Coordinates of C-alpha atoms in Angstrom, one line a residue:
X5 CA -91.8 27.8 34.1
X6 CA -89.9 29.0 31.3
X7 CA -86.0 30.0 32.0
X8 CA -86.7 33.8 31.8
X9 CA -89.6 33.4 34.6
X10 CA -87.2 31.7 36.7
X11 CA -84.5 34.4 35.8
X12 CA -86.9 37.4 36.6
X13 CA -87.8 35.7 40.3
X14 CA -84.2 34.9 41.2
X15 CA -83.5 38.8 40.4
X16 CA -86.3 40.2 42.5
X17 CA -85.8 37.6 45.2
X18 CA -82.0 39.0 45.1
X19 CA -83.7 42.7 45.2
X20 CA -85.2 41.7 48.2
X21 CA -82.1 40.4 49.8
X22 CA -79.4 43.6 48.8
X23 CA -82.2 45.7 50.3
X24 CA -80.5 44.7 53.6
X25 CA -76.5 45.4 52.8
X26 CA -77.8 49.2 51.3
X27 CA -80.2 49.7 54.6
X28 CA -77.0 49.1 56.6
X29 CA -75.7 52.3 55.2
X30 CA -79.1 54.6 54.9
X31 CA -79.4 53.3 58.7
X32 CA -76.0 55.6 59.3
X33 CA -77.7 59.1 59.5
X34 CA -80.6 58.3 61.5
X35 CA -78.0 56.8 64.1
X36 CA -76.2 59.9 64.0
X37 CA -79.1 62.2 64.8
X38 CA -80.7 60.1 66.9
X39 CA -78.2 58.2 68.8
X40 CA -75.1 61.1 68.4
X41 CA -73.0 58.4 67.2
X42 CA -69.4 59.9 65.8
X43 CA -68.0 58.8 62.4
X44 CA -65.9 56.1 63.8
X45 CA -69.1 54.9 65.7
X46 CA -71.4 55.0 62.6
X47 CA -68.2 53.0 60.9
X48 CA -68.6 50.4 63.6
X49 CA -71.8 49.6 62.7
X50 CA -71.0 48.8 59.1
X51 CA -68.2 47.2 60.0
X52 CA -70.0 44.5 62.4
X53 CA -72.3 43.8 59.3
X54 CA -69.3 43.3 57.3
X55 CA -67.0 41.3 59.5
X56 CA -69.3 38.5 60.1
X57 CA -69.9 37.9 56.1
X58 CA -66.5 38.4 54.8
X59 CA -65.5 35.2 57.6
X60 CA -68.8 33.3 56.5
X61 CA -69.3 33.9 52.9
X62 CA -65.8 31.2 52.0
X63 CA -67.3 28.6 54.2
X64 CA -71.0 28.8 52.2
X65 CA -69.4 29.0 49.0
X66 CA -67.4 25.5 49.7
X67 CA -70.6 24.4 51.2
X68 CA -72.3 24.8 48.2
X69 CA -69.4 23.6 46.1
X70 CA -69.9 20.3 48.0
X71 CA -73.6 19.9 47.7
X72 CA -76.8 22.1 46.7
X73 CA -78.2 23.6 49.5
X74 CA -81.1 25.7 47.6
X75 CA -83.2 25.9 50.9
X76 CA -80.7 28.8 51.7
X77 CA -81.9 31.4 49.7
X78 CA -85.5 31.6 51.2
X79 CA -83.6 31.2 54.9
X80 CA -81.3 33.2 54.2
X81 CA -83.5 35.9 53.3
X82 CA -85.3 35.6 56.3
X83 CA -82.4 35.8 58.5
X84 CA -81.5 39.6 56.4
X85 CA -84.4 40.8 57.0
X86 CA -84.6 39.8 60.7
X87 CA -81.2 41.4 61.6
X88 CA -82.0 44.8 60.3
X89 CA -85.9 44.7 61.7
X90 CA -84.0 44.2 65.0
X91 CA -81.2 46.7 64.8
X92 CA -83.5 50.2 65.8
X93 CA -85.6 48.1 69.0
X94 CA -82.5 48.6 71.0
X95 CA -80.8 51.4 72.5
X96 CA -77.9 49.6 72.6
X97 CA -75.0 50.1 71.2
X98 CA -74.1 46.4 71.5
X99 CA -77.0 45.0 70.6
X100 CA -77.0 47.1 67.2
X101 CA -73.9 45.5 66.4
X102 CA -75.3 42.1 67.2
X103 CA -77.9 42.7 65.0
X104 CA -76.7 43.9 61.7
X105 CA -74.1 41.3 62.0
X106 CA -76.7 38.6 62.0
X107 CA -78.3 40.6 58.6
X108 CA -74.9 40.3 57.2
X109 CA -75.0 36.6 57.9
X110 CA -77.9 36.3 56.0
X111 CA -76.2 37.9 53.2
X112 CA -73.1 36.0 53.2
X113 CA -75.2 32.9 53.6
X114 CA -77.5 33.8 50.2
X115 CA -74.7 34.9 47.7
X116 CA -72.9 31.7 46.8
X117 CA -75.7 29.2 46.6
X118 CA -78.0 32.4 45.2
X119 CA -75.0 32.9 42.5
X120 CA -74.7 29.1 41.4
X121 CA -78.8 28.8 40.9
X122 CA -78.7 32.0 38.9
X123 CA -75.9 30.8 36.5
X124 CA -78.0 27.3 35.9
X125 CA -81.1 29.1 35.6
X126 CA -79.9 31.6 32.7
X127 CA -78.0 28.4 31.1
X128 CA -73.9 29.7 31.8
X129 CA -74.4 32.6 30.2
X130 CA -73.6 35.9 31.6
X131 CA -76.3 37.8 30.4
X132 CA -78.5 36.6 32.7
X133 CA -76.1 36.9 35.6
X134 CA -76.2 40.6 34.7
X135 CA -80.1 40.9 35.3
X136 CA -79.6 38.9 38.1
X137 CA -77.0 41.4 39.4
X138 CA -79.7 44.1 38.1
X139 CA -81.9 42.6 40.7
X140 CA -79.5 43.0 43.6
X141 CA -78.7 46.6 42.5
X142 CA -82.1 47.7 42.3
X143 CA -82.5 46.1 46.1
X144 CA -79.1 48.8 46.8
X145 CA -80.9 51.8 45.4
X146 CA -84.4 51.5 46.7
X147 CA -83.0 51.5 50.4
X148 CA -82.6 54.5 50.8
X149 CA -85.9 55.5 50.2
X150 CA -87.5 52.6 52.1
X151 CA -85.4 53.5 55.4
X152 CA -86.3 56.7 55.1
X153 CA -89.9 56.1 54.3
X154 CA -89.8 53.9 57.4
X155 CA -87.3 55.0 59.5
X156 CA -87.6 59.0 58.3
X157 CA -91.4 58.7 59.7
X158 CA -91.4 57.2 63.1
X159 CA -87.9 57.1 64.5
X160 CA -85.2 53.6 65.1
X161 CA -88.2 52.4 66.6
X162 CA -89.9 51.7 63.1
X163 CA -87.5 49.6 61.8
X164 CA -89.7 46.1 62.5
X165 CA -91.5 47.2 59.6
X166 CA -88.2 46.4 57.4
X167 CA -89.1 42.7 57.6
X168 CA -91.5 42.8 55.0
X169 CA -89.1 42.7 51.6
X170 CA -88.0 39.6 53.6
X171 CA -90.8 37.9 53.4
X172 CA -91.7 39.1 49.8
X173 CA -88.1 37.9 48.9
X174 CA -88.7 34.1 50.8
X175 CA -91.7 33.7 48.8
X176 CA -90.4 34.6 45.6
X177 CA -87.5 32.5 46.2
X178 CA -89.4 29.1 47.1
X179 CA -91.6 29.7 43.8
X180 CA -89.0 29.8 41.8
X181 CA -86.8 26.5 43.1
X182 CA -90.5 24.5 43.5
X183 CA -91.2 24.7 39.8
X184 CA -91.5 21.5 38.6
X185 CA -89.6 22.8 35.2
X186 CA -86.5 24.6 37.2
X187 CA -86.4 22.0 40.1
X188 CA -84.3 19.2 38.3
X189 CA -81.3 21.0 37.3
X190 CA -81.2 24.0 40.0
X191 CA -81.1 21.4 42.5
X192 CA -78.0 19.8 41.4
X193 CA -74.4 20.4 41.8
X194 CA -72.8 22.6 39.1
X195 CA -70.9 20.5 36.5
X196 CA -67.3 21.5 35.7
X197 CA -66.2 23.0 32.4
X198 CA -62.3 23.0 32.3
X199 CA -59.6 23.8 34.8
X200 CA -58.9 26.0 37.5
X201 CA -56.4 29.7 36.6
X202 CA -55.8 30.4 40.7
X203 CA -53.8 33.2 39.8
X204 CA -55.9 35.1 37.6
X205 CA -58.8 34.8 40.0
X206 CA -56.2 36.0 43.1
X207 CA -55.6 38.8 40.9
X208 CA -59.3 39.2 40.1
X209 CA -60.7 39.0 43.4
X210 CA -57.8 41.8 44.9
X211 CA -59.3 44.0 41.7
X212 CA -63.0 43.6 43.5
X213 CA -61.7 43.7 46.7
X214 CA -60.4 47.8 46.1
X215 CA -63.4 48.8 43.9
X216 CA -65.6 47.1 47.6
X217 CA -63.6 49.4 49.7
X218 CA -64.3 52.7 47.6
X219 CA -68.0 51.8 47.1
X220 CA -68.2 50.8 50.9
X221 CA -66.9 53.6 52.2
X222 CA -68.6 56.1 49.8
X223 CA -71.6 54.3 50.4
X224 CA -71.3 54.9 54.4
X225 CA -70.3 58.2 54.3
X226 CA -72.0 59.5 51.4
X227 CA -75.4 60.8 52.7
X228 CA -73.3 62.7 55.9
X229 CA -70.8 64.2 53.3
X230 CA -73.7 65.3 50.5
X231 CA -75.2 67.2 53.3
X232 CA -71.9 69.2 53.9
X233 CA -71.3 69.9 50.6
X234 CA -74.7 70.8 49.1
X235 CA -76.4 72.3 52.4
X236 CA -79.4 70.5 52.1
X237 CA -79.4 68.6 54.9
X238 CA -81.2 64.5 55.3
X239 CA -82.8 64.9 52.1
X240 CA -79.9 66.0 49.8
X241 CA -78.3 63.0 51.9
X242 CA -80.8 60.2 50.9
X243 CA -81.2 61.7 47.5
X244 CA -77.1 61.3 47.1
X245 CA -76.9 57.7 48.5
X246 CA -79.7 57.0 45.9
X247 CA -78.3 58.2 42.9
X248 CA -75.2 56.1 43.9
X249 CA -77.4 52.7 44.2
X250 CA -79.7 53.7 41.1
X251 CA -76.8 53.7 39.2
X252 CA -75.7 50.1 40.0
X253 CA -78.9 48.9 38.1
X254 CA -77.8 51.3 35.3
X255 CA -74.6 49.6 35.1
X256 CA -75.3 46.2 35.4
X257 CA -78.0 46.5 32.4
X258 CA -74.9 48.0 30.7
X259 CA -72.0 46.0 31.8
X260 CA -73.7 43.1 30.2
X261 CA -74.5 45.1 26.4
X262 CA -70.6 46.1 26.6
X263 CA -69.4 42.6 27.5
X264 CA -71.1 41.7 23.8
X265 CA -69.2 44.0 21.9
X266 CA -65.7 43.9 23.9
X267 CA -64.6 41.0 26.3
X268 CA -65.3 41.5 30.0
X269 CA -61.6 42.5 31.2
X270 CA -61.6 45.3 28.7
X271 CA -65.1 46.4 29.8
X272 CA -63.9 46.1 33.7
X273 CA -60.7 48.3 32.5
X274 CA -62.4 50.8 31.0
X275 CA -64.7 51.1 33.6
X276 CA -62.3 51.2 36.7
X277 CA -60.3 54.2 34.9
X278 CA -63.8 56.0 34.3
X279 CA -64.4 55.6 38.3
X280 CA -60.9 57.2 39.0
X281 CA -61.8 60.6 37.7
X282 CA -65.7 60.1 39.0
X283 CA -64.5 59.6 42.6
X284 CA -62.4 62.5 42.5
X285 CA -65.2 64.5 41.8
X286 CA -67.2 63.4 44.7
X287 CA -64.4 64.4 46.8
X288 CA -63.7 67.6 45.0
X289 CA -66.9 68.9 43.4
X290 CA -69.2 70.9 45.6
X291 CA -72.9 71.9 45.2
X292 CA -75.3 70.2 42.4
X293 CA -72.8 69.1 40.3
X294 CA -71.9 66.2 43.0
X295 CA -74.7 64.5 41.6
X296 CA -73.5 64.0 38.7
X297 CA -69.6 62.5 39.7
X298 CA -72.1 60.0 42.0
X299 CA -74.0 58.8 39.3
X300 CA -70.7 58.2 36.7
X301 CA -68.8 56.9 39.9
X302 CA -72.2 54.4 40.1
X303 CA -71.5 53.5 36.6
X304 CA -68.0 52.9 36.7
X305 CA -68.3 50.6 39.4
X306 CA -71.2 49.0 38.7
X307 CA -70.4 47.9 34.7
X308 CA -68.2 45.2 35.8
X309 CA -70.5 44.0 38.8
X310 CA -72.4 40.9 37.0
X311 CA -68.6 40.5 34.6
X312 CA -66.4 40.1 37.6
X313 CA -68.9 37.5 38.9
X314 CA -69.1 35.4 35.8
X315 CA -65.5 36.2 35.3
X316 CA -64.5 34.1 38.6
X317 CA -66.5 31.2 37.7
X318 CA -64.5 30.7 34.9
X319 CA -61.1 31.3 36.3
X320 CA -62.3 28.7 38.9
X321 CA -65.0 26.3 37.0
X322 CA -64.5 23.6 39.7
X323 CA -65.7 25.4 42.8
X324 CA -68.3 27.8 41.5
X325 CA -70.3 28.3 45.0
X326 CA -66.6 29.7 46.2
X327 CA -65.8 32.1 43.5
X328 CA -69.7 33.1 43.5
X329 CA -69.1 33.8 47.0
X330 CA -65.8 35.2 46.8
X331 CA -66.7 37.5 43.8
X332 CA -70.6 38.4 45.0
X333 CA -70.0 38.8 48.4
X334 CA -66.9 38.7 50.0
X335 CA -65.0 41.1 48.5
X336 CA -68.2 43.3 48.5
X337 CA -68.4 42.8 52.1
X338 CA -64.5 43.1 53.0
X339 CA -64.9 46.6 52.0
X340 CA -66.5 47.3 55.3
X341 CA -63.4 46.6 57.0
X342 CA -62.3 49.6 56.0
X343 CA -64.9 51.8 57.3
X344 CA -63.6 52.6 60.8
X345 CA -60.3 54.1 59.7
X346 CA -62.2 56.3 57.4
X347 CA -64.4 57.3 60.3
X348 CA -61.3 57.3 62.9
X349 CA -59.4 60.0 60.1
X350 CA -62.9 61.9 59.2
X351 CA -63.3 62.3 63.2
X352 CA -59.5 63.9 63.3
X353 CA -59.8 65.7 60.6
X354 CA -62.5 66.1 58.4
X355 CA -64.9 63.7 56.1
X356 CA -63.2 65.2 52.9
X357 CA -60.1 64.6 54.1
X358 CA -60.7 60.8 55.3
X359 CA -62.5 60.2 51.4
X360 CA -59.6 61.5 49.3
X361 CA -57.4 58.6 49.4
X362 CA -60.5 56.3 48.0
X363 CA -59.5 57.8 44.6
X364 CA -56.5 55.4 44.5
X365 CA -58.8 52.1 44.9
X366 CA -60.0 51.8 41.2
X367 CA -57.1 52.8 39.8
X368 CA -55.4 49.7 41.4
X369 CA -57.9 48.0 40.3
X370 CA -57.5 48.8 36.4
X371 CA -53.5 48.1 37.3
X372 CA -54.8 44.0 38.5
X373 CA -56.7 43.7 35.8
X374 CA -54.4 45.5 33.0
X375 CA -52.6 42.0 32.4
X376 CA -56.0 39.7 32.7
X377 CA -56.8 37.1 30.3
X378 CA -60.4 36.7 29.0
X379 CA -60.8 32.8 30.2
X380 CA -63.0 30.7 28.0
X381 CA -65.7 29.1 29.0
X382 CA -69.6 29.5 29.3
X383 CA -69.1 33.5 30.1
X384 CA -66.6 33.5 27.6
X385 CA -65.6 36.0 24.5
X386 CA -66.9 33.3 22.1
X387 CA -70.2 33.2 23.5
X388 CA -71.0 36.9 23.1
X389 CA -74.1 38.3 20.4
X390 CA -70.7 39.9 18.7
X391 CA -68.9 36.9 18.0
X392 CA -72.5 35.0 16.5
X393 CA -71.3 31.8 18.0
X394 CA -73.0 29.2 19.7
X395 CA -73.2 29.4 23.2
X396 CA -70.6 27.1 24.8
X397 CA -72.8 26.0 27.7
X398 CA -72.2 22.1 28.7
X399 CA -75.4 19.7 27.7
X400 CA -75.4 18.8 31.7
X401 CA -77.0 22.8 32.4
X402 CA -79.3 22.5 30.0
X403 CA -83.0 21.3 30.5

């Protein structure tokens, strides 16, 4: 199986998996009309899915730092899938919490190990771990319309049927670690390529960490807030939250093309300041032309999705599975901690009112990462199409 195969399964196995953080989300309406769940409620729901991941995803990623543990990515998927399939049986308030907290521990159990295959499989380079990041994305924006394909249809009750891009994703997963070709190397622990910079990966990590709370909290309060402002109820909801996942994909393509020209803090700068005046158009802008502040605020956060991840590794080259998992997933998931206080202030005052103050998250993360140094190594500036140089990758990732 050449490397591009391997590449192409990993990204549509990871498709498979994000399908389960967006769902969490598109879930949020449907428990609104059908449960009469308040914001703060709704935020509780996101938040159990969250809490769980951002305790488990450090513990995987030293896991995996210690030894390969492949297996996880088809189990892992499984266990995603399972949570979500689970969360509309119940009427119970409880047990929905219960449930999308065991899909998030699938999650937080997939992204290290998942980002540590993908950077062997695309040889160091982060080129593929931007289509590999393309997969993920694309799992975000088709959510939306697969909950509401399932879920829109037949009521909470439906939600069993979710399980099936679980299954699809297991099986895609186990084909591409069972090659023959890929098996040797993905298999094995990641060598090191120089030493660790803590400080610039603190710094990096607090950067993702703001840009997880505006996505997260746009992201649970989107569809609601799109149907205030445009008037057209579920559907100009769902069309909303799909615009902002559709976008991702869009940016991770680009994030990658930029990174070639520029180096990847410059890219994530740029992008972060382009996300501070597309945020406050979501907040500010009403009618049709909301659509278009979500889609640029998709793109500004997006662009330095797949950069920030290879970006870690090499501030941290001797624990890859932790930054994977620190840069993938926990500070995407942490973001959900901030949920309920959105939903406590939209309850007290109003859903515009508990949004504005996510304007401020990208700008401070364009102020972390103003200072950053581009780090060498196999994501580097000198292995970009730009700079014509050979890629730096070590012999040991190489078949």
């Amino acid at each position: 199986m050449r490397r591009k195969t391997s590449i192409t399964l990993l990204s549509v196995g990871h498709a498979c998996v994000d399908v389960y953080q967006g769902a969490v989300a598109s879930l949020i309406p449907f428990l609104v009309a059908e449960r009469s769940y308040g914001y703060a409620a709704a935020a509780g729901v996101v938040l159990a899915a969250s809490l769980l991941s951002s305790v488990a995803q450090p513990l995987f990623g030293a896991l995996t730092d210690r030894r390969p543990v492949p297996w996880l990515l088809p189990a892992s998927t499984l266990l995603a899938g399972l949570g979500i399939a689970l969360s509309g049986t119940s009427g119970s308030y409880a047990l929905t919490l219960v449930c999308v907290a065991v899909s998030g521990a699938g999650v937080a159990a997939y992204h290290p190990e998942s980002a540590r295959v993908a950077r062997l499989a695309g040889g160091g380079g982060h080129s593929a771990m931007g289509w590999f990041s393309l997969g993920g994305n694309a799992g975000f924006a088709l959510a939306p319309l697969l909950v509401t394909a399932v879920v829109g249809t037949g009521g909470l009750a439906r939600t069993p049927l979710l399980a099936l891009p679980a299954l699809v994703g297991a099986a895609l997963n186990l084909t591409a670690l069972r090659a023959p070709e890929q098996r040797r190397h993905l298999t094995r622990a990641t060598p090191a390529y120089g030493t660790d910079d803590r400080a610039s990966f603190l710094r990096l990590s607090l950067a993702v960490v703001c840009r997880s709370v505006v996505f997260t909290g746009l992201s649970s309060f989107l569809s609601l807030y799109a149907a205030q402002r445009t008037g057209g109820g579920a559907t100009a909801g769902t069309a909303a939250l799909f615009v902002l996942y559709l976008g991702g994909a869009v940016g991770s393509v680009l994030g990658g093309r930029l990174a070639g020209r520029w180096d990847r803090v410059t890219v994530c700068r740029w992008s972060y300041l382009l996300s501070v005046a597309a945020v406050a158009g979501v907040v500010l802008v009403p009618g049709p032309a909301l659509y278009l502040c979500v889609a640029l605020t998709s793109a500004g956060l997006y662009v330095p999705f797949s950069l920030q991840v290879t970006l870690g590794q090499d501030y941290l080259p001797s624990r890859v599975g932790t930054a994977g998992g620190v840069t993938l997933g926990l500070t995407v998931s942490v973001g959900g901690l901030a949920s309920p206080l959105i939903g406590r202030v939209a309850d007290a005052t109003s859903l515009r009112t508990a949004l504005a103050p996510l304007v401020l998250m990208p700008a401070l993360s364009w102020l972390l990462l103003r200072a950053l140094p581009e780090p060498a190594g196999p994501g580097g500036r000198d292995d970009t199409p730009a700079a014509g140089a050979q890629r730096a990758v070590p012999k040991s990732w190489v078949q």
